[in-house]
Coordinates of C-alpha atoms in Angstrom, one line a residue:
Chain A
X1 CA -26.7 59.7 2.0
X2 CA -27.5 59.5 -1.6
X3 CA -24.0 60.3 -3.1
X4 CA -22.8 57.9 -0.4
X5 CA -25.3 55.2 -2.2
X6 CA -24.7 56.3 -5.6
X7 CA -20.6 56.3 -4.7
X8 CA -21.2 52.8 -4.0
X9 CA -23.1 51.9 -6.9
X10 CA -20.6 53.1 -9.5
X11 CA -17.2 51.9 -7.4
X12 CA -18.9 48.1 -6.4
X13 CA -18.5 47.0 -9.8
X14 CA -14.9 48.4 -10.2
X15 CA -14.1 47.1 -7.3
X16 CA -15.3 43.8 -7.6
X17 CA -13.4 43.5 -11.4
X18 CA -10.0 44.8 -9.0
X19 CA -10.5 41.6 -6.8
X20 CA -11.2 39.3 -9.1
X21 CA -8.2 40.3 -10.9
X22 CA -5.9 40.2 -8.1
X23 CA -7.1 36.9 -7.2
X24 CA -6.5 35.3 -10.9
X25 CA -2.8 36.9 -10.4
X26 CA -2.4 35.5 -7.7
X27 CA -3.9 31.9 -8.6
X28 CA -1.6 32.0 -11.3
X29 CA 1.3 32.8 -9.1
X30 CA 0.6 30.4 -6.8
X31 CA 0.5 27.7 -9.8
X32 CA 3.7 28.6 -11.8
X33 CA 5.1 28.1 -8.2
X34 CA 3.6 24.8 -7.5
X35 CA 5.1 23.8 -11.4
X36 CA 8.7 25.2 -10.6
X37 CA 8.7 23.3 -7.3
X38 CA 7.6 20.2 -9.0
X39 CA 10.3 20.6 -11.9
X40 CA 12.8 21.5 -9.5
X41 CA 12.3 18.6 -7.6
X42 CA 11.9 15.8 -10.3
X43 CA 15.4 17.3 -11.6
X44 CA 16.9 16.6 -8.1
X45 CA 15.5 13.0 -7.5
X46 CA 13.7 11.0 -10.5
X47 CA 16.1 12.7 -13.4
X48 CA 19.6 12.0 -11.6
X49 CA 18.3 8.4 -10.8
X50 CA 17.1 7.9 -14.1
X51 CA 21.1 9.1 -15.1
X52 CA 22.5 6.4 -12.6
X53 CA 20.6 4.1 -13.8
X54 CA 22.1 4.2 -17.3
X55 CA 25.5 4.6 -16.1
X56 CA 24.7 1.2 -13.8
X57 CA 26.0 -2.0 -15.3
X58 CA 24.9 -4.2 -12.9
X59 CA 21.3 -5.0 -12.5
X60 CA 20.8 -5.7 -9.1
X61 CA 22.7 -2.0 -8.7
X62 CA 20.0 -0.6 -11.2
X63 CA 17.1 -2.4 -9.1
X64 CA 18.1 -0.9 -5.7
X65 CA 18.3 2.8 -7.5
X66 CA 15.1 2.4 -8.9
X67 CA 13.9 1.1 -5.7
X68 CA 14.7 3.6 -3.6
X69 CA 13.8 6.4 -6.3
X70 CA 10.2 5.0 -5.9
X71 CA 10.0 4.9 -2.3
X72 CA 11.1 8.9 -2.1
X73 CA 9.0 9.7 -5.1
X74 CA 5.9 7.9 -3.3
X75 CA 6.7 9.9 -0.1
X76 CA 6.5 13.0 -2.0
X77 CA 3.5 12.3 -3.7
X78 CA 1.4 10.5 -1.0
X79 CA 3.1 12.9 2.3
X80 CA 1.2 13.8 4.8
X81 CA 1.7 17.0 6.6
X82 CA 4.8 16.8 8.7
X83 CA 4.1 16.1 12.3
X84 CA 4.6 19.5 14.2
X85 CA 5.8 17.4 17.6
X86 CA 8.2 15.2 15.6
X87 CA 9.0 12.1 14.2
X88 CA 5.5 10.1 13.3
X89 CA 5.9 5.9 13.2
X90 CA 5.2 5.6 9.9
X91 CA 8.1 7.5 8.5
X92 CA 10.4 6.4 11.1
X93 CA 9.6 2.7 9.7
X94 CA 9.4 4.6 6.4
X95 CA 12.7 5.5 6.4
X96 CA 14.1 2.3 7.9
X97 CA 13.6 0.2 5.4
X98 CA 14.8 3.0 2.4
X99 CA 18.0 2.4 4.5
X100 CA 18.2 -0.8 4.3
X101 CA 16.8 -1.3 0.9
X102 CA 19.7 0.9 0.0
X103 CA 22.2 -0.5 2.0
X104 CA 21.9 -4.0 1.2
X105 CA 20.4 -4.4 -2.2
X106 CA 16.8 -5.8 -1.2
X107 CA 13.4 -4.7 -1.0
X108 CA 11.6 -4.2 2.2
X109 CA 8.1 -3.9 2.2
X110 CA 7.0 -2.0 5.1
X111 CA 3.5 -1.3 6.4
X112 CA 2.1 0.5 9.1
X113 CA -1.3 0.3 10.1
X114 CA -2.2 2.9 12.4
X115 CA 0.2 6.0 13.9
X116 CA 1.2 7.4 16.5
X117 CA 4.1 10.2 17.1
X118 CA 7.8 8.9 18.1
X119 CA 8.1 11.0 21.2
X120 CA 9.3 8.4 24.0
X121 CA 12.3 6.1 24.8
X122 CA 10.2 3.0 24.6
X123 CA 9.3 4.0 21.0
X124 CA 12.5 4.9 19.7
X125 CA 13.7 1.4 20.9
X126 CA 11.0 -0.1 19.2
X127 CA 11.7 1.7 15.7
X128 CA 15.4 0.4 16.5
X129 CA 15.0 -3.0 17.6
X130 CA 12.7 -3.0 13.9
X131 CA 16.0 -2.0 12.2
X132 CA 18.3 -4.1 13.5
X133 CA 16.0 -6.9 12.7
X134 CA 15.4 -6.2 9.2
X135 CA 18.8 -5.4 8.8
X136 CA 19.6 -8.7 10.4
X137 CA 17.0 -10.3 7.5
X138 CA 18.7 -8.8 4.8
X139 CA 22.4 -9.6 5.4
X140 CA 21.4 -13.1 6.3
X141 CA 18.5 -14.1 5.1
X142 CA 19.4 -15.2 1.5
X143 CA 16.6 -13.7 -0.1
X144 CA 15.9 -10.1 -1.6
X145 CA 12.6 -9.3 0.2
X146 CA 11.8 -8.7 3.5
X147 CA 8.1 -7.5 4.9
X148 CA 7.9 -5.2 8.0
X149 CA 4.3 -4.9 9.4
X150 CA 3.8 -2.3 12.2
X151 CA 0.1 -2.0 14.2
X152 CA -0.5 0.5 16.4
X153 CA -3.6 -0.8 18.6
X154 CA -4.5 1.1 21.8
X155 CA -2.2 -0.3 24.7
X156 CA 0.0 -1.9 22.5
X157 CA 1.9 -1.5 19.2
X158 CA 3.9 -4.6 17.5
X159 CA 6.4 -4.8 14.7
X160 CA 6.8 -8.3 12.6
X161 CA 9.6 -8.6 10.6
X162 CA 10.1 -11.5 8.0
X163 CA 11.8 -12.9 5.9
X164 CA 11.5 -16.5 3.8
X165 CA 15.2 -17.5 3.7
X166 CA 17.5 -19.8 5.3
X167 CA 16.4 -19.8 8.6
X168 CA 18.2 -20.5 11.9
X169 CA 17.5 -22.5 15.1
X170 CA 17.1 -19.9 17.4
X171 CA 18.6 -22.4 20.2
X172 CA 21.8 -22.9 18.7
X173 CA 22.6 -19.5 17.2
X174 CA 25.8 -19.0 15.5
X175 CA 28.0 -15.8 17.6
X176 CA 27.7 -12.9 15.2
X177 CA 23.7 -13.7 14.6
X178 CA 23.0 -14.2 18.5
X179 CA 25.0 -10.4 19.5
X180 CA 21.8 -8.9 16.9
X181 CA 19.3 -11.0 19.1
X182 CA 20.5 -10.0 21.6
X183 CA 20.6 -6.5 21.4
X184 CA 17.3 -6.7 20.5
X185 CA 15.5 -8.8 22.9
X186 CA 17.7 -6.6 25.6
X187 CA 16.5 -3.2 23.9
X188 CA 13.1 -4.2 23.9
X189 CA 13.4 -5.5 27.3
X190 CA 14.9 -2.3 29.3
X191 CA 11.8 -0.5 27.7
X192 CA 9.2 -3.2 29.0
X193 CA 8.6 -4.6 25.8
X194 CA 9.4 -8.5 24.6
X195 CA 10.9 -9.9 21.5
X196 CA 10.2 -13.4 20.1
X197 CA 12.6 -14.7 17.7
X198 CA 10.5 -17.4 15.3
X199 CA 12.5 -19.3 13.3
X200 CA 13.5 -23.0 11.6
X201 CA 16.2 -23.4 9.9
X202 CA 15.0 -23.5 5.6
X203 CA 11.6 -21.9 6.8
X204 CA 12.4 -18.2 7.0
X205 CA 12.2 -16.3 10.4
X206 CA 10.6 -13.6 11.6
X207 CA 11.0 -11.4 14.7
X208 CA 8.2 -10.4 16.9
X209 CA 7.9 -7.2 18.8
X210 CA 5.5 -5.9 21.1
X211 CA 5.9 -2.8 23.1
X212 CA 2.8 -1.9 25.8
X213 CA 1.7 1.9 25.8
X214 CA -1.1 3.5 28.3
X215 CA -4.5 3.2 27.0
X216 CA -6.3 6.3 25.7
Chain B
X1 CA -9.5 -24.6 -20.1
X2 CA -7.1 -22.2 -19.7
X3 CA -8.0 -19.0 -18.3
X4 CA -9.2 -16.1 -21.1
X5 CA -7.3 -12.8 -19.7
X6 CA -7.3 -9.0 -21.4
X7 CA -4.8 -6.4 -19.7
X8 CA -5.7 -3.4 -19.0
X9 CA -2.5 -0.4 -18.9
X10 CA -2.2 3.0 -20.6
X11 CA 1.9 2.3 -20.1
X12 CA 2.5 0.4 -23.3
X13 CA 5.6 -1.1 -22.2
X14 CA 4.1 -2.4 -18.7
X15 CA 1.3 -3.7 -20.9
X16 CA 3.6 -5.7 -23.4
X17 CA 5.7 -7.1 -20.2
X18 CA 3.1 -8.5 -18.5
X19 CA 1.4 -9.8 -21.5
X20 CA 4.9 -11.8 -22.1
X21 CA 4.5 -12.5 -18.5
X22 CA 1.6 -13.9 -18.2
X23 CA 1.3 -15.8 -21.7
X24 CA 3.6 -18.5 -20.7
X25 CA 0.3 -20.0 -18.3
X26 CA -2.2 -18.1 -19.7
X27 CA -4.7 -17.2 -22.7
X28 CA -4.5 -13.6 -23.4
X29 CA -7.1 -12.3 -25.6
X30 CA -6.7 -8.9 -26.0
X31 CA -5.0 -5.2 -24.1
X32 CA -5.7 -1.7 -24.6
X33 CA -4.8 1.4 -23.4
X34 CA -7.4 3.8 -22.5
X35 CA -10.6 3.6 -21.0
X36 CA -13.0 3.8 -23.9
X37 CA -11.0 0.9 -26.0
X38 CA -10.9 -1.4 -23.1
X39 CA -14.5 -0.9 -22.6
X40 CA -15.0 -1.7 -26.2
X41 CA -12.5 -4.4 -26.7
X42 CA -13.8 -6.2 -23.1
X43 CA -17.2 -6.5 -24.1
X44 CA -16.4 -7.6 -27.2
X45 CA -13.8 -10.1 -26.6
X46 CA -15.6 -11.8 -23.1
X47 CA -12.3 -12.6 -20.7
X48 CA -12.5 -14.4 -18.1
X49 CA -10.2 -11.5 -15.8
X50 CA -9.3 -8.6 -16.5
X51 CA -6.0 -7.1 -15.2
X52 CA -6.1 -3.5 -15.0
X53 CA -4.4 -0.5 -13.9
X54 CA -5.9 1.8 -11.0
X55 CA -4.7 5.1 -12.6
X56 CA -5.7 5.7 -16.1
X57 CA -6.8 9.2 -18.2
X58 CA -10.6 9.4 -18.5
X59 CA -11.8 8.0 -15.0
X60 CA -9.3 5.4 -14.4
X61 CA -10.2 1.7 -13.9
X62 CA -13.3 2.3 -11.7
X63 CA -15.2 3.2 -14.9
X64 CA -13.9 0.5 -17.0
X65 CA -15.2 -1.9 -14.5
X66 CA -18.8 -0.3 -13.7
X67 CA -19.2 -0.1 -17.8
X68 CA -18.6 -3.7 -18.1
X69 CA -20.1 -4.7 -14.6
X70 CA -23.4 -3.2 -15.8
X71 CA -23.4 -5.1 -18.8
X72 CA -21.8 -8.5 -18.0
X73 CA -21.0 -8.8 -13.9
X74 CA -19.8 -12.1 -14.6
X75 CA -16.4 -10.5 -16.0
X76 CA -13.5 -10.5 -13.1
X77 CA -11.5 -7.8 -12.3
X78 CA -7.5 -7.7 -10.8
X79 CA -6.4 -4.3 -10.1
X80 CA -2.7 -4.1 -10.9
X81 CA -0.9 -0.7 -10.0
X82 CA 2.3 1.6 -8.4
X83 CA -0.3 3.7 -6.7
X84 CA 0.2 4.2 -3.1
X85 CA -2.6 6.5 -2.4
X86 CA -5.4 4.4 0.0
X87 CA -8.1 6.0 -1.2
X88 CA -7.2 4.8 -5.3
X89 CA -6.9 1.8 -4.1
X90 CA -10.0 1.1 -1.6
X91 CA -12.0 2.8 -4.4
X92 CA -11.4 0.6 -7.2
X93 CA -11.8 -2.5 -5.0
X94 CA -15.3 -0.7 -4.0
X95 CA -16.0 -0.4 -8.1
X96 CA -16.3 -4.2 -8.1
X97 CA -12.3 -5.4 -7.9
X98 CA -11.8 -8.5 -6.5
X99 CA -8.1 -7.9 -5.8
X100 CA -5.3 -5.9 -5.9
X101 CA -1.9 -6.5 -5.8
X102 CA 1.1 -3.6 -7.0
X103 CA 3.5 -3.8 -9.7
X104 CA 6.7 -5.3 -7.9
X105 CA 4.8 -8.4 -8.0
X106 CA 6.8 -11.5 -9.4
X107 CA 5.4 -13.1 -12.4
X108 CA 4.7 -16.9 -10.7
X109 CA 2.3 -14.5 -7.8
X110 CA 0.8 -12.6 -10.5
X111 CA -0.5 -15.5 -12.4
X112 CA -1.3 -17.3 -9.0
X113 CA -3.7 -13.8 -8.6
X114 CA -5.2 -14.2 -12.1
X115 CA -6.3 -17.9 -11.4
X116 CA -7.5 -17.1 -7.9
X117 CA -9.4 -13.9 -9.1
X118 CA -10.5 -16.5 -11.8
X119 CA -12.0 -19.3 -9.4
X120 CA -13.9 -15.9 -7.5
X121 CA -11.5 -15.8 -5.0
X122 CA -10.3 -12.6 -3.7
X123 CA -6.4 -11.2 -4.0
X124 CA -5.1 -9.6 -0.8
X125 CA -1.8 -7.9 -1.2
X126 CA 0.2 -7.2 1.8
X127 CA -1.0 -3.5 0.8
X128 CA -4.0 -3.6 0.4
X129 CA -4.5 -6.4 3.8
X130 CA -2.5 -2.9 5.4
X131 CA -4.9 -0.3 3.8
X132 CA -8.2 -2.5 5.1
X133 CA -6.9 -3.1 8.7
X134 CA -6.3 0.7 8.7
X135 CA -9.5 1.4 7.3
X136 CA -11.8 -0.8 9.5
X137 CA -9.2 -0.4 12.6
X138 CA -10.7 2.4 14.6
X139 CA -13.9 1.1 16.1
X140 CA -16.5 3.7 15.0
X141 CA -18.1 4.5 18.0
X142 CA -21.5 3.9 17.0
X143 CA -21.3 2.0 13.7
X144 CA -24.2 2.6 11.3
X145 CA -24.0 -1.3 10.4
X146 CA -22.4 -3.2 12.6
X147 CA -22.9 -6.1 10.5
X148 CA -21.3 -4.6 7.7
X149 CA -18.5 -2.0 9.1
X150 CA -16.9 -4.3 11.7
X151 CA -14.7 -7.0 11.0
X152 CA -14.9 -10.3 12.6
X153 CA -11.5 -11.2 15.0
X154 CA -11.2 -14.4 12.6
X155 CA -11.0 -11.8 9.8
X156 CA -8.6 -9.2 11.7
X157 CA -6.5 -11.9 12.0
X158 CA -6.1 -13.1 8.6
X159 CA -5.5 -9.9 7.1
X160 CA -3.1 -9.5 9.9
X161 CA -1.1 -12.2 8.8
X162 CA -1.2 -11.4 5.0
X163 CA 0.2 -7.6 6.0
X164 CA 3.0 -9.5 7.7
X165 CA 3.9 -11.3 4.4
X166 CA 2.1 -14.5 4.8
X167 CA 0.7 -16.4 1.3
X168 CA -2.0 -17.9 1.9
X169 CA -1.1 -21.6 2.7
X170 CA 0.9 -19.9 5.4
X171 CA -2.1 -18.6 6.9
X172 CA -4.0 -21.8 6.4
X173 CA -0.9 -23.4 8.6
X174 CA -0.6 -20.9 11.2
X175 CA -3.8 -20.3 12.3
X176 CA -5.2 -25.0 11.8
X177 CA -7.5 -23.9 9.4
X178 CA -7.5 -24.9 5.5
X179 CA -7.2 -22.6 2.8
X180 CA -10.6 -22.5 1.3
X181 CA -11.6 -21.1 4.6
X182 CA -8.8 -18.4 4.4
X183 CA -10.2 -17.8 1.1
X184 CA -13.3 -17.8 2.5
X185 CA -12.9 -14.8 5.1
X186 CA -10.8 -12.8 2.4
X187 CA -13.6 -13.1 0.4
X188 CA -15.6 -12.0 3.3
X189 CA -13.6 -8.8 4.1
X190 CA -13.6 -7.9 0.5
X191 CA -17.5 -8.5 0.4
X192 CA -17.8 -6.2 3.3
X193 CA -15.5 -3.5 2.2
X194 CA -17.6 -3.2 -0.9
X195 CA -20.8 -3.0 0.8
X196 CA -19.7 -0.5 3.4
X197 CA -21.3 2.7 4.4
X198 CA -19.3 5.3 2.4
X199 CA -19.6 7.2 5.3
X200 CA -17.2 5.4 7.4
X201 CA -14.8 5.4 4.2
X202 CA -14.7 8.8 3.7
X203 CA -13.9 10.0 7.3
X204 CA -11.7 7.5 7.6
X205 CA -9.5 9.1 4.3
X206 CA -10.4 12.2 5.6
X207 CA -8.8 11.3 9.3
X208 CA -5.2 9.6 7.2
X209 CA -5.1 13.5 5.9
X210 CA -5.2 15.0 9.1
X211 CA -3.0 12.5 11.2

């Protein structure tokens, strides 16, 4: 018993300078791979925007790169873990409106309060409907922003998308404008959801959807 | 009189633009770039607002307005930033902010935010209207102050429409009511969000995480 207890008096403090040096490796592991991940991914994204940008001779161009390069950078930054059963709301919308930004030359301001994952029909409509609409704001709008505001409530989530442009009556809707309406009032419909187009034509419009889900 | 402002940036270039920006309307009597200077320079020089960036070396704008705060309250702050993070921003608005709007913000709206911030007034940015609905959104089940933690339905909805994009007067029309009283419930919301149990705050960051 005693050369058990004198064993362990003599080997504790090796051991314990052992494990605290194999920790400190392995801190410093862990952190010249955070820094190679970080470098690696700033070379991919923010340096070969930064290289567009100075090849761009159009301004509105370099706007829409920088745009975009923001919205990813942000994402990186500000992610949240990754849902494990799929697609969450927020970066379905998320990545809506990087589309369109990109696609279109605007900026799209999109916030979502509350979250909830995509994992239904009904939802997936929703998130489409919301694309098709701010698309539709974009292309015809006449102005460069468009805001998208998502609330999830419990038994309902709604999407608003707006823009202050032109405007249109919504009773007398020229063909290629009422097809978009259409197929979105319709989409939102087959799901059980509505859609309210709100519009006058010079005060901007905005579309208005609500999609009920069961209460928790 | 023409409203005294000093700018607040550690990015010399974003400091220099919107000193150009805002000079055309403005009286802009002094910027610095770190937190010690504007401390310094702020107490010194008196503005009226102070427009100043979340994120900065050496405790960031939430120290720069509790130094001056604790010497003259009467100074206004604007927080102006690219920051994305919810709890940055709830934070600084917490220190004493009485606004926040990001940096994609057109020059006419950002000197419409320095006059408001000005008459005491609060700025609600789509953002940050997002960040409080989000914030005060889940209904604590027992809430340790009801009169402080809960927003009123008037007030739900007027952040509601300033998240969808509306200014102000838009609100104003939309709901029949005029805008001193929309001011007047921003004001409200702000007041509330600064007074709020810190509790409720942090489980609320702590819940964004974990979602």
């Amino acid at each position: 018993m005693v050369t058990v207890g004198g064993l362990a008096l003599l080997a504790g403090p090796w051991f314990w300078r052992v494990a605290t040096e194999l920790m400190d490796e392995r801190n410093g592991r862990i952190r010249s791979e955070a820094r190679a991940e970080m470098a690696a991914h700033l070379h991919d994204s923010v340096l070969q925007t930064l290289a567009l940008i100075q090849r761009s001779s159009e301004p509105k161009e370099m706007a829409s790169l920088a745009r975009t390069q923001e919205r990813e950078l942000r994402a990186w930054l500000y992610s949240r873990a990754p849902s494990v059963r799929g697609v969450t709301l927020r970066d379905a919308i998320d990545e809506m409106a990087g589309r369109v930004e990109r696609g279109n030359l605007v900026r799209v301001e999109a916030i979502v309060v509350g979250d909830l994952d995509v994992d239904d029909e009904g939802l997936r409509a929703l998130v489409a409907a919301c694309s098709e609409a701010t698309l539709n704001a974009a292309k015809h709008s006449g102005v460069d922003e468009v805001s998208v505001y998502v609330e999830v409530e419990d038994g309902q989530v709604s999407a608003f998308v707006r823009d202050e442009g032109a405007g249109f009556d919504p009773g007398s809707v020229p063909h290629d404008r009422r097809g978009i309406a259409d197929s979105i009032v319709r989409r939102m419909e087959l799901h059980g959801g509505t859609a309210e187009i709100r519009s006058e034509a010079g005060r901007g419009s905005e579309v208005v959807l609500r999609l009920a889900r069961p209460k928790k | 009189m023409s409203v005294r402002v000093f700018i607040v940036d550690d990015h010399e270039l974003f400091r220099s633009g919107v000193r150009a920006e805002l000079s055309v309307g403005l009286e802009i009597v002094g910027d610095a770039g770190t937190v010690d200077e504007a401390i310094g320079a702020i107490l010194a020089t008196e503005p009226d607002v102070v427009v100043l960036d979340v994120h900065m070396p050496g405790g960031g704008g939430r120290r720069v307005i509790e130094a001056v705060h604790a010497e003259r309250p009467r100074i206004r702050f604007l927080a102006l930033s690219v920051s994305d993070a919810a709890e940055d921003v709830i934070d600084v608005i917490r220190a004493g902010a009485r606004g926040y709007v990001t940096k994609s913000i057109s020059p006419a709206e950002l000197d419409l935010a320095v006059r408001r911030v000005n008459d005491g007034d609060a700025v609600f940015s789509p953002r940050l209207a997002g960040f409080v609905l989000d914030a005060f959104g889940r209904a604590a089940p027992e809430p340790l102050d009801p009169e402080l933690d809960l927003l009123s339905a008037r007030e739900r909805e007027v952040l509601r429409y300033i998240a969808r994009g509306y200014a102000y007067k838009e609100v104003a029309h939309e709901l029949g009511i005029s805008i001193k009283t929309v001011e007047t419930h921003v004001s409200a919301v702000l007041r509330k969000l600064q007074l709020s149990s810190r509790y409720e705050l942090s489980r609320w960051a702590a819940d964004r995480r974990l979602i």
